[in-house]
Amino acid sequence: MADSDKTRTTASERWYEQRTFAALPREAAARFGDREALVFGDERFTHVELAASIDEAARGFMALGVERGQHVALWLNNRTEWLVASWALARIGAVQVLINTRLRTRDVSYVLNQSDATMLVTHDVSGPVDYLGMVREVMTLPDSGTEVHDAGFPCLRRVVIVGAEAPGTSNWQDLRAASAQVDEAALEARARAVQTTDPVFIMYTSGTTGRPKGAVHTHQLIRNVEERGFRMAMTTNDTILNYLPLFHAFGYSEGALMSMLMGSRQVLTEIFDPDECLDLIERERVTVMHGFEAHMKGLTEAQERRSRNLASLRTGIFAAGMLSAVPVARRGARVLAPLKAISGFGMTEVWLGAALCSIDDDETHRTETSGYPALGYEVRIVDAETGLPCAPYEPGELQVRGYSLMRGYYKKPDETAAAYTDDGWFKTGDTAHWCEDGYMRFMGRYKDMLKIGGENVDPTEVEELLLERDEVHQVAVVGLPDERLSEVAVAYVQATPGTNLTEATVIGFCRGQVASFKVPRHVVFVDEFPMTASGKIRKVDLREQAKRDLLAGPAVQ
């Protein structure tokens, strides 16, 4: 490398060492000005207008007492306030705790406690879901005033509601009004104090212990997303359709972050509705969209039912590589043309695009592999028992190393240590193999993790919940292939003698306690389980039994 190249590289490193989420809204306003930044329903914002809304909310959070480094939980569906709150908290050096909106009382109570959240921002009611009702179910809100004092949540001091005013809470409009109490100089001082290595958010993901684990990420993700933006040839001329949930790494990274960094317009929807999405592609001239196999399938079928003009579509990341996804990806390539979808591999802990195809790759690579290692990542596939590298086409555990990896699981040092090898490689728990040309292919979970509609689901969490019931003697939850969601959960239950359990009863134990996608689709009662010599349930046998007995059978609705 020439000396001049070394100088440029060093300068580039220094540049990224200084960049934080706190500066990005103002930076985008300066770079992209009056270009449209966000479309949500009837709401439209330029980059300048969005930055102004973010600053107003940032001053409001400061006025309500949010300090640098404090944790603020966002339990919101996709909407403008989600984006504004997220960036506002980043501006003032607070740490966002991103909560899946499909979680229910049991999960949310645990996350709020474990994350040390000092504030919760949520809905009153959104669609059919009474979020405020669930908040009141798990904690006591004050009869007067807005300061929370519940012994079960020692860190939590305030609940902010996006929606109608409610006793014992603050309202989003109150937060906006409070912004007048903090001047611009105070906000700028807070923003300047933010460091690249500071935590910026905690994103909860199910793990092998059965309890959600909070992956801590820092501002260093800016480089990861921007490098992927260049790899995908993202520009200010792109319009990103973002129907993915913002609390999920995929939607957060490829919608919220990518738009802010590259100046691309983001068209946000509250939920994924294939017909609405296709209408938006045609009307807003969408060029980029992302998703999982289920999204590709839904969009393809909706386009076949009623054709729209999709000529503006350019590219997007759709998780592929697994055998079940290949027919869906190839069909989508025909029906959603000229979309050139690319595949890749990522997860909350290692972030997006640890491996990624190129938009110039042929269809076989884009639909049948998971790409090749991206900038900033080292990827290896090893025998999980011996640690030895696997030969091409030999399946092994996928392991990743690089600057974009999480700092660790919040307040879980043992789980964090167990997730890494002695030489610093993150053990994904997934199976993959190398192809001879250096591309890799994701094959599925190395462990027993389920993948339901793009969400990682740890079966032991549901097992633990069901085992709390006296009527359940033993239970094992496994995955069953599903055409729409990739997998659904099946609960094999051994009932306590003398009880009268039914499938509906077991389903009822789960509903309202865990996220809807974790609730078993089927319940099968057994007298005994297939066991290993060491006394463990042989889940591999149960998975095969489920395929034989249930694939053609009716499902619980």
Coordinates of C-alpha atoms in Angstrom, one line a residue:
M1 CA 0.0 0.0 0.0
A2 CA 1.4 3.4 -0.9
D3 CA 1.9 6.0 1.8
S4 CA -0.8 8.2 0.4
D5 CA -3.2 5.3 0.6
K6 CA -2.3 4.7 4.2
T7 CA -3.0 8.4 4.9
R8 CA -6.4 8.3 3.2
T9 CA -7.3 5.1 5.2
T10 CA -6.2 6.7 8.5
A11 CA -8.2 9.9 7.7
S12 CA -11.3 7.7 6.9
E13 CA -10.9 5.9 10.2
R14 CA -10.7 9.2 12.1
W15 CA -13.9 10.4 10.3
Y16 CA -15.9 7.4 11.4
E17 CA -14.5 7.6 14.9
Q18 CA -16.1 11.0 15.2
R19 CA -19.6 10.3 13.8
T20 CA -22.6 9.7 16.0
F21 CA -26.3 9.2 15.6
A22 CA -26.6 12.5 17.6
A23 CA -25.2 14.5 14.6
L24 CA -27.0 12.7 11.8
P25 CA -30.3 14.6 11.7
R26 CA -28.6 18.0 11.4
E27 CA -26.1 16.5 9.0
A28 CA -28.9 15.2 6.8
A29 CA -30.7 18.5 6.9
A30 CA -27.6 20.3 5.7
R31 CA -26.7 17.8 3.0
F32 CA -30.2 17.1 1.6
G33 CA -32.2 20.1 2.6
D34 CA -35.7 20.3 1.2
R35 CA -35.6 16.9 -0.5
E36 CA -38.4 14.7 0.9
A37 CA -37.2 12.5 3.7
L38 CA -40.3 10.7 5.1
V39 CA -43.8 9.8 3.9
F40 CA -46.2 8.2 6.4
G41 CA -49.8 8.2 5.4
D42 CA -50.8 11.8 4.8
E43 CA -47.7 13.1 6.6
R44 CA -44.7 14.3 4.5
F45 CA -41.4 15.7 5.9
T46 CA -38.4 17.2 4.2
H47 CA -35.0 16.5 5.8
V48 CA -35.1 20.0 7.2
E49 CA -38.5 19.5 8.7
L50 CA -37.7 16.1 10.1
A51 CA -34.6 17.5 11.8
A52 CA -36.6 20.3 13.3
S53 CA -39.2 17.8 14.7
I54 CA -36.4 15.6 16.1
D55 CA -34.8 18.6 17.9
E56 CA -38.1 19.6 19.4
A57 CA -38.6 16.1 20.8
A58 CA -35.0 16.0 22.0
R59 CA -35.6 19.2 24.0
G60 CA -38.8 17.8 25.3
F61 CA -37.1 14.6 26.5
M62 CA -34.5 16.8 28.3
A63 CA -37.3 18.9 29.9
L64 CA -38.9 15.7 31.2
G65 CA -35.6 14.8 32.8
V66 CA -34.0 12.3 30.5
E67 CA -30.2 12.4 31.1
R68 CA -27.3 11.2 29.0
G69 CA -26.9 7.4 29.3
Q70 CA -30.4 6.8 30.7
H71 CA -32.5 4.1 29.1
V72 CA -35.8 5.0 27.4
A73 CA -38.1 2.2 26.1
L74 CA -40.0 2.6 22.9
W75 CA -43.0 0.2 22.6
L76 CA -44.6 1.7 19.5
N77 CA -45.7 0.5 16.1
N78 CA -44.3 2.1 13.0
R79 CA -45.2 5.8 12.9
T80 CA -43.7 9.2 12.6
E81 CA -43.4 9.5 16.4
W82 CA -41.3 6.3 16.6
L83 CA -38.7 7.8 14.2
V84 CA -38.7 11.2 15.9
A85 CA -38.4 9.8 19.4
S86 CA -35.6 7.4 18.3
W87 CA -33.5 10.1 16.8
A88 CA -34.3 12.6 19.5
L89 CA -33.0 10.2 22.2
A90 CA -29.9 9.6 20.2
R91 CA -29.4 13.4 19.9
I92 CA -29.3 13.7 23.7
G93 CA -27.1 10.7 24.4
A94 CA -29.9 8.5 25.9
V95 CA -30.1 4.8 25.1
Q96 CA -33.1 3.5 23.3
V97 CA -34.6 0.2 24.4
L98 CA -36.5 -1.1 21.4
I99 CA -39.5 -3.3 22.3
N100 CA -41.3 -5.7 19.9
T101 CA -44.9 -4.5 19.7
R102 CA -46.1 -8.1 19.6
L103 CA -44.8 -8.7 23.1
R104 CA -47.4 -8.9 25.9
T105 CA -47.4 -8.4 29.6
R106 CA -45.0 -11.1 30.7
D107 CA -42.4 -10.2 28.1
V108 CA -42.7 -6.4 28.5
S109 CA -42.6 -6.5 32.2
Y110 CA -39.3 -8.5 32.0
V111 CA -37.7 -6.2 29.4
L112 CA -38.6 -3.0 31.2
N113 CA -37.1 -4.3 34.4
Q114 CA -34.0 -6.0 32.9
S115 CA -33.1 -3.0 30.8
D116 CA -33.3 -0.5 33.7
A117 CA -35.6 1.7 31.6
T118 CA -36.4 5.0 33.2
M119 CA -39.2 6.0 30.8
L120 CA -41.6 4.1 28.5
V121 CA -43.0 5.6 25.4
T122 CA -46.0 3.7 24.1
H123 CA -49.5 3.9 22.6
D124 CA -52.8 4.2 24.3
V125 CA -54.5 1.9 21.8
S126 CA -53.2 0.9 18.4
G127 CA -55.5 -1.1 16.3
P128 CA -57.1 -3.8 18.4
V129 CA -54.3 -3.8 21.0
D130 CA -54.7 -1.9 24.3
Y131 CA -51.1 -1.0 25.1
L132 CA -52.0 1.3 28.0
G133 CA -54.3 -1.4 29.4
M134 CA -51.3 -3.8 29.5
V135 CA -49.1 -1.2 31.1
R136 CA -51.7 -0.8 33.9
E137 CA -51.9 -4.5 34.2
V138 CA -48.2 -4.8 35.1
M139 CA -47.6 -1.6 37.0
T140 CA -49.3 1.0 39.2
L141 CA -49.6 4.4 37.6
P142 CA -50.0 7.4 39.9
D143 CA -53.5 8.7 40.8
S144 CA -52.2 12.3 40.4
G145 CA -49.2 13.7 38.7
T146 CA -47.0 11.7 36.3
E147 CA -44.1 10.3 38.3
V148 CA -44.2 6.5 38.6
H149 CA -43.3 4.9 41.9
D150 CA -43.8 1.1 41.5
A151 CA -41.6 -1.2 43.6
G152 CA -41.7 -3.7 40.8
F153 CA -40.0 -1.2 38.4
P154 CA -37.5 0.6 40.5
C155 CA -35.9 2.6 37.7
L156 CA -39.1 3.6 35.8
R157 CA -40.3 7.1 36.5
R158 CA -42.5 8.1 33.6
V159 CA -44.9 6.7 30.9
V160 CA -45.4 8.9 27.8
I161 CA -48.4 8.1 25.7
V162 CA -48.8 8.6 22.0
G163 CA -52.5 9.1 21.7
A164 CA -55.3 10.3 24.1
E165 CA -54.4 11.8 27.4
A166 CA -54.5 9.3 30.3
P167 CA -54.3 9.8 34.1
G168 CA -50.9 9.0 35.6
T169 CA -49.0 9.5 32.3
S170 CA -47.5 12.2 30.2
N171 CA -48.7 12.8 26.6
W172 CA -46.6 13.2 23.4
Q173 CA -48.1 16.7 23.1
D174 CA -47.0 17.5 26.6
L175 CA -43.5 16.4 25.6
R176 CA -43.5 18.7 22.6
A177 CA -44.8 21.6 24.7
A178 CA -42.1 21.0 27.3
S179 CA -39.4 21.6 24.6
A180 CA -39.8 25.3 25.1
Q181 CA -38.1 24.9 28.5
V182 CA -34.8 23.9 27.0
D183 CA -32.8 26.1 24.6
E184 CA -30.8 25.2 21.5
A185 CA -27.5 25.7 23.2
A186 CA -28.3 23.1 25.9
L187 CA -29.3 20.6 23.2
E188 CA -26.2 21.2 21.2
A189 CA -24.0 20.7 24.2
R190 CA -25.7 17.3 24.9
A191 CA -25.3 16.3 21.2
R192 CA -21.6 17.2 21.2
A193 CA -20.9 15.2 24.3
V194 CA -22.0 11.9 22.7
Q195 CA -19.1 9.6 21.9
T196 CA -18.9 7.0 19.0
T197 CA -18.3 4.2 21.5
D198 CA -21.4 5.1 23.7
P199 CA -24.3 2.7 23.6
V200 CA -27.1 4.0 21.4
F201 CA -29.7 1.3 21.7
I202 CA -30.5 -2.1 23.3
M203 CA -32.4 -4.4 21.0
Y204 CA -33.9 -7.5 22.6
T205 CA -33.7 -10.8 20.9
S206 CA -34.7 -14.3 22.1
G207 CA -31.7 -16.5 23.0
T208 CA -30.9 -20.0 24.1
T209 CA -31.7 -19.3 27.8
G210 CA -35.4 -18.8 27.2
R211 CA -35.4 -15.2 28.3
P212 CA -35.0 -12.2 26.0
K213 CA -31.5 -10.8 25.8
G214 CA -30.7 -7.2 25.1
A215 CA -28.0 -6.7 22.4
V216 CA -26.1 -3.5 23.1
H217 CA -25.0 -1.5 20.0
T218 CA -23.0 1.7 19.7
H219 CA -22.7 4.5 17.1
Q220 CA -20.1 2.5 15.2
L221 CA -23.0 1.0 13.2
I222 CA -23.0 4.2 11.1
R223 CA -20.0 2.9 9.1
N224 CA -21.6 -0.6 8.6
V225 CA -24.8 0.9 7.2
E226 CA -23.1 3.5 5.0
E227 CA -20.7 0.9 3.5
R228 CA -23.7 -1.3 2.7
G229 CA -25.5 1.7 1.1
F230 CA -22.6 2.1 -1.3
R231 CA -22.5 -1.6 -2.0
M232 CA -26.2 -1.3 -3.0
A233 CA -25.6 1.9 -4.9
M234 CA -28.0 3.9 -2.7
T235 CA -28.5 7.6 -3.6
T236 CA -30.8 10.5 -2.9
N237 CA -32.8 9.3 -5.9
D238 CA -33.9 6.2 -4.1
T239 CA -37.2 5.7 -2.3
I240 CA -37.2 3.0 0.3
L241 CA -40.5 1.3 1.1
N242 CA -40.3 0.3 4.8
Y243 CA -43.0 -2.0 6.1
L244 CA -40.6 -3.9 8.4
P245 CA -41.1 -3.1 12.1
L246 CA -38.7 -0.4 13.3
F247 CA -38.0 -2.2 16.5
H248 CA -36.4 -5.0 14.4
A249 CA -32.8 -4.7 13.2
F250 CA -33.8 -5.0 9.6
G251 CA -36.3 -2.2 9.5
Y252 CA -34.3 0.0 11.8
S253 CA -31.1 -0.4 9.7
E254 CA -32.4 -0.5 6.2
G255 CA -35.1 2.1 6.6
A256 CA -34.4 4.6 9.4
L257 CA -30.6 4.6 9.3
M258 CA -30.2 4.1 5.5
S259 CA -32.5 7.0 4.7
M260 CA -30.8 9.3 7.1
L261 CA -27.3 8.4 5.9
M262 CA -27.9 8.3 2.1
G263 CA -30.6 10.9 1.8
S264 CA -33.0 8.3 0.3
R265 CA -36.7 9.0 0.9
Q266 CA -38.4 6.6 3.3
V267 CA -42.1 5.6 2.7
L268 CA -43.2 4.1 6.0
T269 CA -46.2 1.9 6.7
E270 CA -47.6 0.8 10.0
I271 CA -48.0 -2.8 9.0
F272 CA -47.2 -5.1 6.1
D273 CA -50.2 -5.2 3.8
P274 CA -49.2 -6.5 0.4
D275 CA -51.8 -4.7 -1.6
E276 CA -51.1 -1.4 0.2
C277 CA -47.4 -1.9 -0.4
L278 CA -47.8 -2.5 -4.1
D279 CA -50.1 0.5 -4.4
L280 CA -47.4 2.6 -2.7
I281 CA -44.7 1.3 -5.0
E282 CA -46.7 2.4 -8.0
R283 CA -47.8 5.8 -6.5
E284 CA -44.5 6.8 -4.8
R285 CA -42.2 5.3 -7.4
V286 CA -40.5 3.1 -4.8
T287 CA -37.0 1.8 -5.9
V288 CA -35.9 -0.3 -2.8
M289 CA -37.7 -2.6 -0.4
H290 CA -36.5 -5.4 1.9
G291 CA -38.0 -8.4 3.7
F292 CA -38.1 -12.0 4.4
E293 CA -39.5 -15.0 2.5
A294 CA -43.0 -14.3 3.8
H295 CA -43.0 -10.7 2.5
M296 CA -41.8 -11.8 -1.0
K297 CA -44.5 -14.4 -1.1
G298 CA -47.2 -12.0 -0.1
L299 CA -46.2 -9.3 -2.5
T300 CA -45.9 -11.8 -5.4
E301 CA -49.4 -13.2 -4.8
A302 CA -50.9 -9.8 -4.5
Q303 CA -49.3 -8.6 -7.7
E304 CA -50.6 -11.7 -9.5
R305 CA -54.1 -11.0 -8.2
R306 CA -54.0 -7.3 -9.4
S307 CA -51.1 -6.0 -11.5
R308 CA -49.5 -2.7 -10.7
N309 CA -46.8 -0.7 -12.5
L310 CA -43.6 -1.7 -10.7
A311 CA -41.2 -0.3 -13.2
S312 CA -39.4 1.9 -10.6
L313 CA -38.3 -1.0 -8.5
R314 CA -34.5 -1.5 -8.4
T315 CA -33.3 -3.7 -5.6
G316 CA -33.6 -4.8 -2.0
I317 CA -32.4 -7.4 0.5
F318 CA -34.6 -10.5 0.9
A319 CA -33.3 -13.2 3.2
A320 CA -32.7 -16.3 1.1
G321 CA -30.4 -19.3 0.8
M322 CA -32.6 -21.9 2.6
L323 CA -34.1 -24.4 0.2
S324 CA -37.6 -23.4 1.1
A325 CA -36.9 -19.8 0.0
V326 CA -35.5 -20.5 -3.4
P327 CA -38.9 -21.2 -5.2
V328 CA -40.4 -18.1 -3.6
A329 CA -37.4 -15.9 -4.6
R330 CA -37.4 -17.1 -8.2
R331 CA -41.2 -16.6 -8.6
G332 CA -40.8 -13.1 -7.1
A333 CA -38.0 -12.3 -9.6
R334 CA -40.5 -12.9 -12.4
V335 CA -43.6 -11.4 -10.9
L336 CA -42.0 -8.3 -9.3
A337 CA -39.7 -7.5 -12.2
P338 CA -37.6 -5.4 -12.6
L339 CA -36.8 -5.9 -8.9
K340 CA -33.3 -7.5 -8.5
A341 CA -33.5 -8.8 -5.0
I342 CA -30.3 -9.7 -3.3
S343 CA -29.8 -12.1 -0.3
G344 CA -27.6 -11.8 2.7
F345 CA -27.1 -12.9 6.3
G346 CA -27.4 -10.9 9.4
M347 CA -28.8 -11.0 12.9
T348 CA -29.3 -8.6 15.8
E349 CA -26.0 -9.4 17.5
V350 CA -23.8 -9.0 14.4
W351 CA -26.1 -6.5 12.6
L352 CA -27.1 -6.6 8.9
G353 CA -25.1 -7.7 6.0
A354 CA -22.4 -9.8 7.6
A355 CA -22.7 -11.5 4.2
L356 CA -24.4 -10.0 1.2
C357 CA -24.8 -10.6 -2.5
S358 CA -24.2 -7.9 -5.1
I359 CA -26.8 -6.4 -7.4
D360 CA -24.6 -7.5 -10.3
D361 CA -24.7 -11.2 -9.3
D362 CA -26.7 -13.6 -11.4
E363 CA -30.1 -14.9 -10.3
T364 CA -28.7 -18.2 -9.0
H365 CA -26.3 -16.5 -6.6
R366 CA -29.0 -13.9 -5.6
T367 CA -31.6 -16.6 -4.8
E368 CA -29.6 -19.7 -3.8
T369 CA -26.8 -18.2 -1.7
S370 CA -26.5 -15.7 1.2
G371 CA -23.7 -13.7 -0.5
Y372 CA -20.1 -13.3 0.5
P373 CA -18.6 -11.6 3.6
A374 CA -19.2 -7.8 3.6
L375 CA -16.7 -5.0 4.5
G376 CA -15.8 -5.0 8.1
Y377 CA -16.6 -8.6 8.7
E378 CA -14.7 -11.9 9.0
V379 CA -16.8 -15.0 8.5
R380 CA -15.9 -18.6 9.1
I381 CA -17.8 -21.9 9.1
V382 CA -16.5 -24.5 11.5
D383 CA -17.3 -27.8 13.0
A384 CA -19.0 -26.8 16.3
E385 CA -17.4 -29.7 18.2
T386 CA -13.8 -29.5 17.0
G387 CA -13.6 -25.8 15.9
L388 CA -12.0 -26.9 12.6
P389 CA -12.8 -25.1 9.3
C390 CA -15.4 -26.8 7.1
A391 CA -14.6 -27.7 3.5
P392 CA -16.9 -26.3 0.7
Y393 CA -20.4 -27.7 0.9
E394 CA -19.7 -29.2 4.4
P395 CA -22.2 -27.7 6.9
G396 CA -21.0 -26.2 10.1
E397 CA -21.6 -23.4 12.6
L398 CA -21.5 -19.9 11.1
Q399 CA -19.2 -17.6 13.2
V400 CA -18.6 -13.9 12.7
R401 CA -16.1 -11.3 13.9
G402 CA -15.9 -7.5 13.2
Y403 CA -16.5 -4.0 14.5
S404 CA -20.3 -4.1 14.0
L405 CA -20.8 -6.8 16.6
M406 CA -22.8 -6.0 19.7
R407 CA -20.9 -4.8 22.8
G408 CA -22.6 -7.7 24.6
Y409 CA -25.9 -8.7 26.2
Y410 CA -27.0 -6.1 28.7
K411 CA -26.3 -7.2 32.3
K412 CA -25.8 -10.8 31.1
P413 CA -22.0 -11.4 31.3
D414 CA -22.3 -15.2 31.4
E415 CA -24.5 -15.3 28.3
T416 CA -22.2 -12.8 26.6
A417 CA -19.1 -14.9 27.3
A418 CA -20.8 -18.1 26.2
A419 CA -21.7 -16.4 22.8
Y420 CA -18.1 -15.9 21.8
T421 CA -15.1 -18.2 21.2
D422 CA -11.9 -17.7 23.1
D423 CA -10.5 -15.9 20.1
G424 CA -13.4 -13.5 19.7
W425 CA -15.7 -15.1 17.2
F426 CA -19.4 -14.7 17.7
K427 CA -21.2 -18.1 17.6
T428 CA -24.4 -17.4 15.6
G429 CA -25.9 -20.8 16.3
D430 CA -26.8 -21.1 12.6
T431 CA -25.7 -23.6 10.1
A432 CA -24.2 -22.7 6.7
H433 CA -21.7 -23.9 4.2
W434 CA -19.3 -22.4 1.8
C435 CA -19.6 -22.7 -2.0
E436 CA -16.5 -23.2 -4.1
D437 CA -16.6 -19.6 -5.3
G438 CA -16.5 -18.0 -1.9
Y439 CA -20.2 -17.4 -1.5
M440 CA -21.9 -18.9 1.5
R441 CA -25.4 -20.4 2.1
F442 CA -27.4 -20.2 5.3
M443 CA -29.1 -23.5 6.0
G444 CA -31.0 -23.0 9.2
R445 CA -30.5 -23.1 13.0
Y446 CA -27.6 -25.0 14.4
K447 CA -29.4 -25.1 17.7
D448 CA -33.2 -25.5 18.3
M449 CA -34.1 -21.8 17.5
L450 CA -37.2 -21.3 15.5
K451 CA -37.6 -18.7 12.8
I452 CA -41.2 -17.6 12.6
G453 CA -42.0 -14.8 10.1
G454 CA -38.5 -13.4 10.3
E455 CA -38.5 -13.5 14.2
N456 CA -36.1 -15.7 16.1
V457 CA -38.1 -17.6 18.7
D458 CA -36.5 -19.6 21.5
P459 CA -38.7 -22.6 22.2
T460 CA -37.5 -22.9 25.8
E461 CA -39.3 -19.6 26.6
V462 CA -42.7 -21.1 25.8
E463 CA -41.7 -24.4 27.4
E464 CA -40.9 -22.5 30.6
L465 CA -44.2 -20.7 30.5
L466 CA -46.2 -23.9 30.1
L467 CA -44.3 -25.7 32.8
E468 CA -45.5 -23.1 35.3
R469 CA -48.9 -24.8 34.9
D470 CA -49.6 -27.7 37.2
E471 CA -51.5 -29.4 34.5
V472 CA -48.4 -29.7 32.3
H473 CA -45.9 -32.4 33.3
Q474 CA -43.4 -32.0 30.5
V475 CA -43.3 -30.1 27.2
A476 CA -41.1 -29.7 24.2
V477 CA -41.6 -27.0 21.5
V478 CA -40.3 -27.6 18.0
G479 CA -40.6 -26.0 14.6
L480 CA -42.8 -27.1 11.7
P481 CA -42.3 -25.9 8.2
D482 CA -44.9 -23.3 7.1
E483 CA -45.5 -21.9 3.6
R484 CA -46.2 -18.4 4.8
L485 CA -44.1 -17.9 8.0
S486 CA -41.2 -20.4 7.2
E487 CA -41.9 -22.1 10.5
V488 CA -44.6 -22.3 13.2
A489 CA -44.3 -23.7 16.7
V490 CA -45.6 -27.1 17.7
A491 CA -45.9 -27.9 21.4
Y492 CA -45.6 -31.6 22.4
V493 CA -47.2 -31.9 25.9
Q494 CA -47.2 -34.6 28.5
A495 CA -50.1 -33.9 30.8
T496 CA -50.1 -34.4 34.5
P497 CA -52.0 -37.5 35.4
G498 CA -55.6 -36.8 36.4
T499 CA -55.9 -33.6 34.4
N500 CA -58.0 -32.9 31.4
L501 CA -55.9 -30.7 29.1
T502 CA -57.1 -29.8 25.6
E503 CA -55.3 -28.2 22.7
A504 CA -57.4 -25.0 23.2
T505 CA -56.5 -24.9 26.9
V506 CA -52.7 -25.0 26.2
I507 CA -53.1 -22.3 23.5
G508 CA -55.0 -20.2 26.0
F509 CA -52.2 -20.5 28.6
C510 CA -49.9 -18.8 26.1
R511 CA -52.1 -16.1 24.6
G512 CA -51.6 -12.7 26.2
Q513 CA -48.5 -13.9 28.0
V514 CA -46.0 -14.1 25.1
A515 CA -45.8 -12.6 21.7
S516 CA -48.5 -13.9 19.3
F517 CA -45.9 -15.4 16.9
K518 CA -44.5 -17.5 19.8
V519 CA -47.9 -19.1 20.6
P520 CA -47.9 -22.8 19.4
R521 CA -49.9 -23.3 16.2
H522 CA -50.4 -27.0 17.1
V523 CA -50.5 -29.0 20.4
V524 CA -49.8 -32.7 20.4
F525 CA -50.3 -34.8 23.5
V526 CA -47.9 -37.6 24.2
D527 CA -47.6 -40.3 26.9
E528 CA -43.8 -40.1 26.8
F529 CA -41.0 -38.4 25.0
P530 CA -38.2 -39.9 22.9
M531 CA -35.1 -39.5 25.1
T532 CA -31.4 -39.5 24.7
A533 CA -29.1 -41.8 26.7
S534 CA -28.3 -38.7 28.9
G535 CA -32.0 -38.1 29.6
K536 CA -32.7 -35.2 27.2
I537 CA -35.7 -35.0 24.9
R538 CA -34.8 -35.9 21.3
K539 CA -36.3 -32.8 19.5
V540 CA -35.0 -34.0 16.2
D541 CA -37.4 -37.0 16.4
L542 CA -40.3 -34.7 17.4
R543 CA -39.6 -32.4 14.4
E544 CA -39.7 -35.4 12.1
Q545 CA -42.9 -36.6 13.7
A546 CA -44.5 -33.2 13.3
K547 CA -43.7 -33.2 9.6
R548 CA -45.3 -36.6 9.2
D549 CA -48.4 -36.0 11.2
L550 CA -49.2 -32.3 10.9
L551 CA -48.1 -30.9 7.6
A552 CA -51.5 -31.9 6.0
G553 CA -53.5 -31.4 9.2
P554 CA -55.7 -28.5 10.4
A555 CA -54.1 -25.7 12.4
V556 CA -55.4 -23.9 15.5
Q557 CA -56.5 -20.4 14.6

